[in-house]
Amino acid sequence: MVRLLYQLILGLFLHRDAVLKIGPGRKDQLTLQQCCSNVFISGMIGSGKTTGICSNLAVGLYGHPSRPGGLILCQKPDEAARHIAYMRQTGRLADLIHVKPGGRWRINLLDSEMSARGGGVESAKALLGVIMEAANRNRQRTSSDSYWPESSERQMGYAMALLQMAGLVVGFQEVLEFCQSLPNSPEQFKDPKWRQSSPAAKIVLAASMNRSETRAFKMAWEWFSTEWPELSEKTRSIIQSVTLNTLDKLLSNRFADLITGDTTFTAEKALRDGKLVIFDVPGAVFGPPAQWAAVAVKLLFQRAAMRRSLKEPCRPFIFYTDEAANFCVPELDAMFLSQSRQFKCICVNVIQNIPLAVTALGSSEAARHQVQAWMSNHATVIGCANSDTETNKLLSNFAGEVTEVTFGGSSGTSQPFDIVSDFLGQPQGNISASWNQVFRPALPPDAFVSLSKGGKSRKVEAYVFQSGRRFSNGNTFIKAQFRQRF
C-alpha cells in the first residue's frame, strides 16, 4: 500500500523512468537510464548533500517501478538507519538484507568467489590482493616492496586451491589454519610426527586422494613440499607475517562471522531478485579492517554483476557509497565504471572534496590522477556547497567557458569629456577606444561557496552537470534545489 501510494504521488510530477527532479523545466529530470552512466556527488560537511540530494536520489531509485537491487556500504554508524527509512517509505522493506554483527545474514567471501560462475582460485586470490592493497595504500613503499604481498597472495592462493581440492569449505579461518601449520624446514616436512599433527599435511593428503593427477595439484604440491620449506628463514618469516597479519585483522573483529563460515545469501541472488543489501560494518566504528572487508564485498558484487548474461533482461542494481574514496580501488573501479551501463549498474559515489579523496588513496601524485580519472567516469556530477578551492575549480571546468567582449578607452586631454561640445563638433582631444574578446568560466568556482546548505529553510542547493545534455536554461549545467529529508 505504501509503495502504491508513493508511485501514485511520484507519477503526478515525474516521468515514469525519472528518479529525481533537478530543475523547473518539464524535462529537467534525472532518469534511471541516465543514472546507469553513474552519479558523482560532492559537498563539504554540513552542505546538506546527505539529507538533501542523496536522500531524494535514494528514495527515487528505491521506488522506481523496476525495483532495482542495491549494495549500500556504510562508513558512518547512522547510515544504515537512514537507508532503511528510505526503503520503508518506498515499500521495499521486504527486499532488505541487513548484514550486521549478530544478524542472520552472512556471506563467505572466498568460498562465494571460488564457487561462482567464472570464479575460481585465481579470482579469489585477486580478492585477497585487493584487501592487501587497501590495507597498504597509505604506506610508503619502494619498488621492491611488492614482492612480499605478492608472495603472501601466492601462499594464500595455494592454500585455497588445496582446501578446495580436499573438498572443504574455503574461508579466511581455514586459510589461516592452513598457513599456520606449514612446514618450516625440509626436515620438519619429513618428520612423521609433524605429518600426523599438521592440519596442512592432512589437507594435502586429502587433496592428493582426489586430484593427484591434475596440474593444479602438482603445482601446489611442488610449492608445499619443496619451495616453501627451502626458503630462507628470514624470507619465509616475512611472507608468513604478512599473511597472518592480514588474516588476523579480518578475523579478530566482531564482524568476522559476516565474511567467513556459513553463507546465507549470495551476490547472484541479490542481483537476480532485486535485494537491497546493506553492509552495516561502519569503518568509523570497526576501523580499517571494516573498510577492507567492504571493499572485498563491493568487488564480489561487481564481478557478479559483470557475469550476468546480457541475453536476458537484467534488473538494475545500485552501488551506493558515501565517503566513497574509502571504498575505492582505482584500477578496478575505473574498469567497472566504464562498463557499468552495459550491465545496468548504477554507481552513486559521494565524497566531500578532492583532497580528502586523494588522501584516502595514498596522498601521492598518482593518487591525484586516480581520483580525477575515477571522477571523470561519472556522466552526472552534482556539486553542493563547498569551501575547497580545488574541488570548486574542477567542477567549474565541467561547465566550460563563455566568451565575453570587454571595452576600454582613454583620452589625451586633461579636460573632462563634454558630450555637448562633442555634439557641436568642438574638439575633445585625442580619444582612443579598444575592445577584446576573452574567455571566462561559465560557472565561476566561487559560485559553490554561496549555495544554500539547508537548515531552517530545509532547502539544499546544488549545481548538476550532465555530459551531452542541455537543460531548460540552455546550459549543460543547472542550479537545482532539494528539500531535506531527516
PDB file of N, CA and C in Angstrom, residues 152-205:
ATOM      1  N   SER A 152      52.823 -13.395  -0.389  1.00  0.00           N
ATOM      2  CA  SER A 152      51.769 -13.746   0.567  1.00  0.00           C
ATOM      3  C   SER A 152      50.489 -14.138  -0.165  1.00  0.00           C
ATOM      4  N   GLU A 153      50.164 -13.389  -1.199  1.00  0.00           N
ATOM      5  CA  GLU A 153      48.980 -13.698  -2.006  1.00  0.00           C
ATOM      6  C   GLU A 153      49.118 -15.075  -2.655  1.00  0.00           C
ATOM      7  N   ARG A 154      50.324 -15.389  -3.108  1.00  0.00           N
ATOM      8  CA  ARG A 154      50.587 -16.704  -3.721  1.00  0.00           C
ATOM      9  C   ARG A 154      50.435 -17.813  -2.684  1.00  0.00           C
ATOM     10  N   GLN A 155      50.946 -17.589  -1.480  1.00  0.00           N
ATOM     11  CA  GLN A 155      50.816 -18.571  -0.407  1.00  0.00           C
ATOM     12  C   GLN A 155      49.343 -18.862  -0.115  1.00  0.00           C
ATOM     13  N   MET A 156      48.543 -17.802   0.025  1.00  0.00           N
ATOM     14  CA  MET A 156      47.120 -17.993   0.313  1.00  0.00           C
ATOM     15  C   MET A 156      46.392 -18.620  -0.871  1.00  0.00           C
ATOM     16  N   GLY A 157      46.882 -18.345  -2.092  1.00  0.00           N
ATOM     17  CA  GLY A 157      46.281 -18.963  -3.269  1.00  0.00           C
ATOM     18  C   GLY A 157      46.451 -20.473  -3.276  1.00  0.00           C
ATOM     19  N   TYR A 158      47.652 -20.948  -2.955  1.00  0.00           N
ATOM     20  CA  TYR A 158      47.874 -22.400  -2.878  1.00  0.00           C
ATOM     21  C   TYR A 158      47.079 -23.011  -1.728  1.00  0.00           C
ATOM     22  N   ALA A 159      46.952 -22.278  -0.627  1.00  0.00           N
ATOM     23  CA  ALA A 159      46.146 -22.775   0.495  1.00  0.00           C
ATOM     24  C   ALA A 159      44.695 -22.973   0.060  1.00  0.00           C
ATOM     25  N   MET A 160      44.146 -21.999  -0.658  1.00  0.00           N
ATOM     26  CA  MET A 160      42.756 -22.105  -1.121  1.00  0.00           C
ATOM     27  C   MET A 160      42.594 -23.242  -2.124  1.00  0.00           C
ATOM     28  N   ALA A 161      43.573 -23.397  -3.013  1.00  0.00           N
ATOM     29  CA  ALA A 161      43.492 -24.459  -4.018  1.00  0.00           C
ATOM     30  C   ALA A 161      43.479 -25.836  -3.364  1.00  0.00           C
ATOM     31  N   LEU A 162      44.347 -26.047  -2.388  1.00  0.00           N
ATOM     32  CA  LEU A 162      44.419 -27.353  -1.720  1.00  0.00           C
ATOM     33  C   LEU A 162      43.184 -27.613  -0.860  1.00  0.00           C
ATOM     34  N   LEU A 163      42.667 -26.581  -0.211  1.00  0.00           N
ATOM     35  CA  LEU A 163      41.429 -26.733   0.563  1.00  0.00           C
ATOM     36  C   LEU A 163      40.277 -27.143  -0.347  1.00  0.00           C
ATOM     37  N   GLN A 164      40.198 -26.505  -1.515  1.00  0.00           N
ATOM     38  CA  GLN A 164      39.124 -26.833  -2.456  1.00  0.00           C
ATOM     39  C   GLN A 164      39.292 -28.250  -2.997  1.00  0.00           C
ATOM     40  N   MET A 165      40.524 -28.643  -3.326  1.00  0.00           N
ATOM     41  CA  MET A 165      40.765 -29.996  -3.840  1.00  0.00           C
ATOM     42  C   MET A 165      40.486 -31.060  -2.786  1.00  0.00           C
ATOM     43  N   ALA A 166      40.604 -30.686  -1.516  1.00  0.00           N
ATOM     44  CA  ALA A 166      40.299 -31.619  -0.431  1.00  0.00           C
ATOM     45  C   ALA A 166      38.805 -31.704  -0.153  1.00  0.00           C
ATOM     46  N   GLY A 167      38.010 -30.909  -0.871  1.00  0.00           N
ATOM     47  CA  GLY A 167      36.557 -30.936  -0.701  1.00  0.00           C
ATOM     48  C   GLY A 167      36.066 -30.167   0.506  1.00  0.00           C
ATOM     49  N   LEU A 168      36.850 -29.205   0.992  1.00  0.00           N
ATOM     50  CA  LEU A 168      36.488 -28.436   2.182  1.00  0.00           C
ATOM     51  C   LEU A 168      35.982 -27.048   1.801  1.00  0.00           C
ATOM     52  N   VAL A 169      35.235 -26.435   2.706  1.00  0.00           N
ATOM     53  CA  VAL A 169      34.798 -25.055   2.527  1.00  0.00           C
ATOM     54  C   VAL A 169      36.011 -24.142   2.681  1.00  0.00           C
ATOM     55  N   VAL A 170      36.119 -23.158   1.804  1.00  0.00           N
ATOM     56  CA  VAL A 170      37.264 -22.248   1.828  1.00  0.00           C
ATOM     57  C   VAL A 170      36.836 -20.917   2.440  1.00  0.00           C
ATOM     58  N   GLY A 171      37.439 -20.573   3.557  1.00  0.00           N
ATOM     59  CA  GLY A 171      37.171 -19.300   4.215  1.00  0.00           C
ATOM     60  C   GLY A 171      38.451 -18.728   4.794  1.00  0.00           C
ATOM     61  N   PHE A 172      38.370 -17.506   5.314  1.00  0.00           N
ATOM     62  CA  PHE A 172      39.558 -16.880   5.893  1.00  0.00           C
ATOM     63  C   PHE A 172      40.118 -17.711   7.048  1.00  0.00           C
ATOM     64  N   GLN A 173      39.241 -18.291   7.875  1.00  0.00           N
ATOM     65  CA  GLN A 173      39.689 -19.085   9.019  1.00  0.00           C
ATOM     66  C   GLN A 173      40.431 -20.338   8.559  1.00  0.00           C
ATOM     67  N   GLU A 174      39.916 -21.004   7.542  1.00  0.00           N
ATOM     68  CA  GLU A 174      40.550 -22.221   7.033  1.00  0.00           C
ATOM     69  C   GLU A 174      41.914 -21.919   6.405  1.00  0.00           C
ATOM     70  N   VAL A 175      41.990 -20.794   5.683  1.00  0.00           N
ATOM     71  CA  VAL A 175      43.269 -20.399   5.082  1.00  0.00           C
ATOM     72  C   VAL A 175      44.290 -20.078   6.174  1.00  0.00           C
ATOM     73  N   LEU A 176      43.842 -19.403   7.229  1.00  0.00           N
ATOM     74  CA  LEU A 176      44.738 -19.070   8.338  1.00  0.00           C
ATOM     75  C   LEU A 176      45.292 -20.333   9.001  1.00  0.00           C
ATOM     76  N   GLU A 177      44.428 -21.294   9.282  1.00  0.00           N
ATOM     77  CA  GLU A 177      44.868 -22.529   9.941  1.00  0.00           C
ATOM     78  C   GLU A 177      45.830 -23.313   9.060  1.00  0.00           C
ATOM     79  N   PHE A 178      45.585 -23.308   7.750  1.00  0.00           N
ATOM     80  CA  PHE A 178      46.491 -23.999   6.828  1.00  0.00           C
ATOM     81  C   PHE A 178      47.874 -23.349   6.858  1.00  0.00           C
ATOM     82  N   CYS A 179      47.901 -22.021   6.733  1.00  0.00           N
ATOM     83  CA  CYS A 179      49.186 -21.317   6.660  1.00  0.00           C
ATOM     84  C   CYS A 179      49.969 -21.408   7.970  1.00  0.00           C
ATOM     85  N   GLN A 180      49.266 -21.458   9.084  1.00  0.00           N
ATOM     86  CA  GLN A 180      49.947 -21.555  10.379  1.00  0.00           C
ATOM     87  C   GLN A 180      50.631 -22.907  10.589  1.00  0.00           C
ATOM     88  N   SER A 181      50.176 -23.929   9.883  1.00  0.00           N
ATOM     89  CA  SER A 181      50.706 -25.282  10.114  1.00  0.00           C
ATOM     90  C   SER A 181      51.606 -25.774   8.992  1.00  0.00           C
ATOM     91  N   LEU A 182      52.136 -24.853   8.173  1.00  0.00           N
ATOM     92  CA  LEU A 182      53.058 -25.232   7.102  1.00  0.00           C
ATOM     93  C   LEU A 182      54.411 -25.654   7.679  1.00  0.00           C
ATOM     94  N   PRO A 183      55.157 -26.495   6.962  1.00  0.00           N
ATOM     95  CA  PRO A 183      56.481 -26.920   7.453  1.00  0.00           C
ATOM     96  C   PRO A 183      57.484 -25.774   7.398  1.00  0.00           C
ATOM     97  N   ASN A 184      58.322 -25.676   8.406  1.00  0.00           N
ATOM     98  CA  ASN A 184      59.307 -24.599   8.485  1.00  0.00           C
ATOM     99  C   ASN A 184      60.675 -24.985   7.930  1.00  0.00           C
ATOM    100  N   SER A 185      60.833 -26.243   7.538  1.00  0.00           N
ATOM    101  CA  SER A 185      62.125 -26.694   7.007  1.00  0.00           C
ATOM    102  C   SER A 185      61.921 -28.023   6.289  1.00  0.00           C
ATOM    103  N   PRO A 186      62.851 -28.421   5.428  1.00  0.00           N
ATOM    104  CA  PRO A 186      62.746 -29.743   4.785  1.00  0.00           C
ATOM    105  C   PRO A 186      62.734 -30.877   5.802  1.00  0.00           C
ATOM    106  N   GLU A 187      63.453 -30.696   6.919  1.00  0.00           N
ATOM    107  CA  GLU A 187      63.492 -31.739   7.944  1.00  0.00           C
ATOM    108  C   GLU A 187      62.125 -31.902   8.602  1.00  0.00           C
ATOM    109  N   GLN A 188      61.478 -30.781   8.895  1.00  0.00           N
ATOM    110  CA  GLN A 188      60.155 -30.872   9.510  1.00  0.00           C
ATOM    111  C   GLN A 188      59.152 -31.486   8.547  1.00  0.00           C
ATOM    112  N   PHE A 189      59.284 -31.178   7.260  1.00  0.00           N
ATOM    113  CA  PHE A 189      58.377 -31.754   6.268  1.00  0.00           C
ATOM    114  C   PHE A 189      58.463 -33.284   6.266  1.00  0.00           C
ATOM    115  N   LYS A 190      59.649 -33.832   6.518  1.00  0.00           N
ATOM    116  CA  LYS A 190      59.840 -35.287   6.506  1.00  0.00           C
ATOM    117  C   LYS A 190      59.507 -35.940   7.848  1.00  0.00           C
ATOM    118  N   ASP A 191      59.269 -35.138   8.867  1.00  0.00           N
ATOM    119  CA  ASP A 191      59.026 -35.656  10.220  1.00  0.00           C
ATOM    120  C   ASP A 191      57.637 -36.295  10.309  1.00  0.00           C
ATOM    121  N   PRO A 192      57.525 -37.594  10.646  1.00  0.00           N
ATOM    122  CA  PRO A 192      56.216 -38.262  10.744  1.00  0.00           C
ATOM    123  C   PRO A 192      55.301 -37.626  11.794  1.00  0.00           C
ATOM    124  N   LYS A 193      55.883 -37.151  12.897  1.00  0.00           N
ATOM    125  CA  LYS A 193      55.055 -36.521  13.933  1.00  0.00           C
ATOM    126  C   LYS A 193      54.378 -35.254  13.409  1.00  0.00           C
ATOM    127  N   TRP A 194      55.142 -34.460  12.640  1.00  0.00           N
ATOM    128  CA  TRP A 194      54.546 -33.247  12.061  1.00  0.00           C
ATOM    129  C   TRP A 194      53.418 -33.610  11.099  1.00  0.00           C
ATOM    130  N   ARG A 195      53.625 -34.634  10.280  1.00  0.00           N
ATOM    131  CA  ARG A 195      52.611 -35.036   9.299  1.00  0.00           C
ATOM    132  C   ARG A 195      51.324 -35.504   9.974  1.00  0.00           C
ATOM    133  N   GLN A 196      51.448 -36.090  11.156  1.00  0.00           N
ATOM    134  CA  GLN A 196      50.262 -36.575  11.860  1.00  0.00           C
ATOM    135  C   GLN A 196      49.503 -35.448  12.556  1.00  0.00           C
ATOM    136  N   SER A 197      50.217 -34.383  12.950  1.00  0.00           N
ATOM    137  CA  SER A 197      49.585 -33.311  13.732  1.00  0.00           C
ATOM    138  C   SER A 197      49.240 -32.066  12.926  1.00  0.00           C
ATOM    139  N   SER A 198      49.839 -31.895  11.767  1.00  0.00           N
ATOM    140  CA  SER A 198      49.657 -30.663  10.989  1.00  0.00           C
ATOM    141  C   SER A 198      48.356 -30.685  10.185  1.00  0.00           C
ATOM    142  N   PRO A 199      47.461 -29.690  10.377  1.00  0.00           N
ATOM    143  CA  PRO A 199      46.261 -29.591   9.535  1.00  0.00           C
ATOM    144  C   PRO A 199      46.608 -29.456   8.058  1.00  0.00           C
ATOM    145  N   ALA A 200      47.692 -28.721   7.755  1.00  0.00           N
ATOM    146  CA  ALA A 200      48.089 -28.544   6.355  1.00  0.00           C
ATOM    147  C   ALA A 200      48.444 -29.879   5.718  1.00  0.00           C
ATOM    148  N   ALA A 201      49.177 -30.725   6.444  1.00  0.00           N
ATOM    149  CA  ALA A 201      49.560 -32.035   5.909  1.00  0.00           C
ATOM    150  C   ALA A 201      48.336 -32.900   5.653  1.00  0.00           C
ATOM    151  N   LYS A 202      47.366 -32.859   6.551  1.00  0.00           N
ATOM    152  CA  LYS A 202      46.147 -33.648   6.383  1.00  0.00           C
ATOM    153  C   LYS A 202      45.336 -33.157   5.185  1.00  0.00           C
ATOM    154  N   ILE A 203      45.310 -31.842   4.981  1.00  0.00           N
ATOM    155  CA  ILE A 203      44.573 -31.277   3.844  1.00  0.00           C
ATOM    156  C   ILE A 203      45.234 -31.683   2.530  1.00  0.00           C
ATOM    157  N   VAL A 204      46.558 -31.634   2.486  1.00  0.00           N
ATOM    158  CA  VAL A 204      47.277 -32.028   1.268  1.00  0.00           C
ATOM    159  C   VAL A 204      47.055 -33.507   0.974  1.00  0.00           C
ATOM    160  N   LEU A 205      47.036 -34.336   2.000  1.00  0.00           N
ATOM    161  CA  LEU A 205      46.784 -35.766   1.809  1.00  0.00           C
ATOM    162  C   LEU A 205      45.391 -35.997   1.232  1.00  0.00           C
TER     163      LEU A 205
END
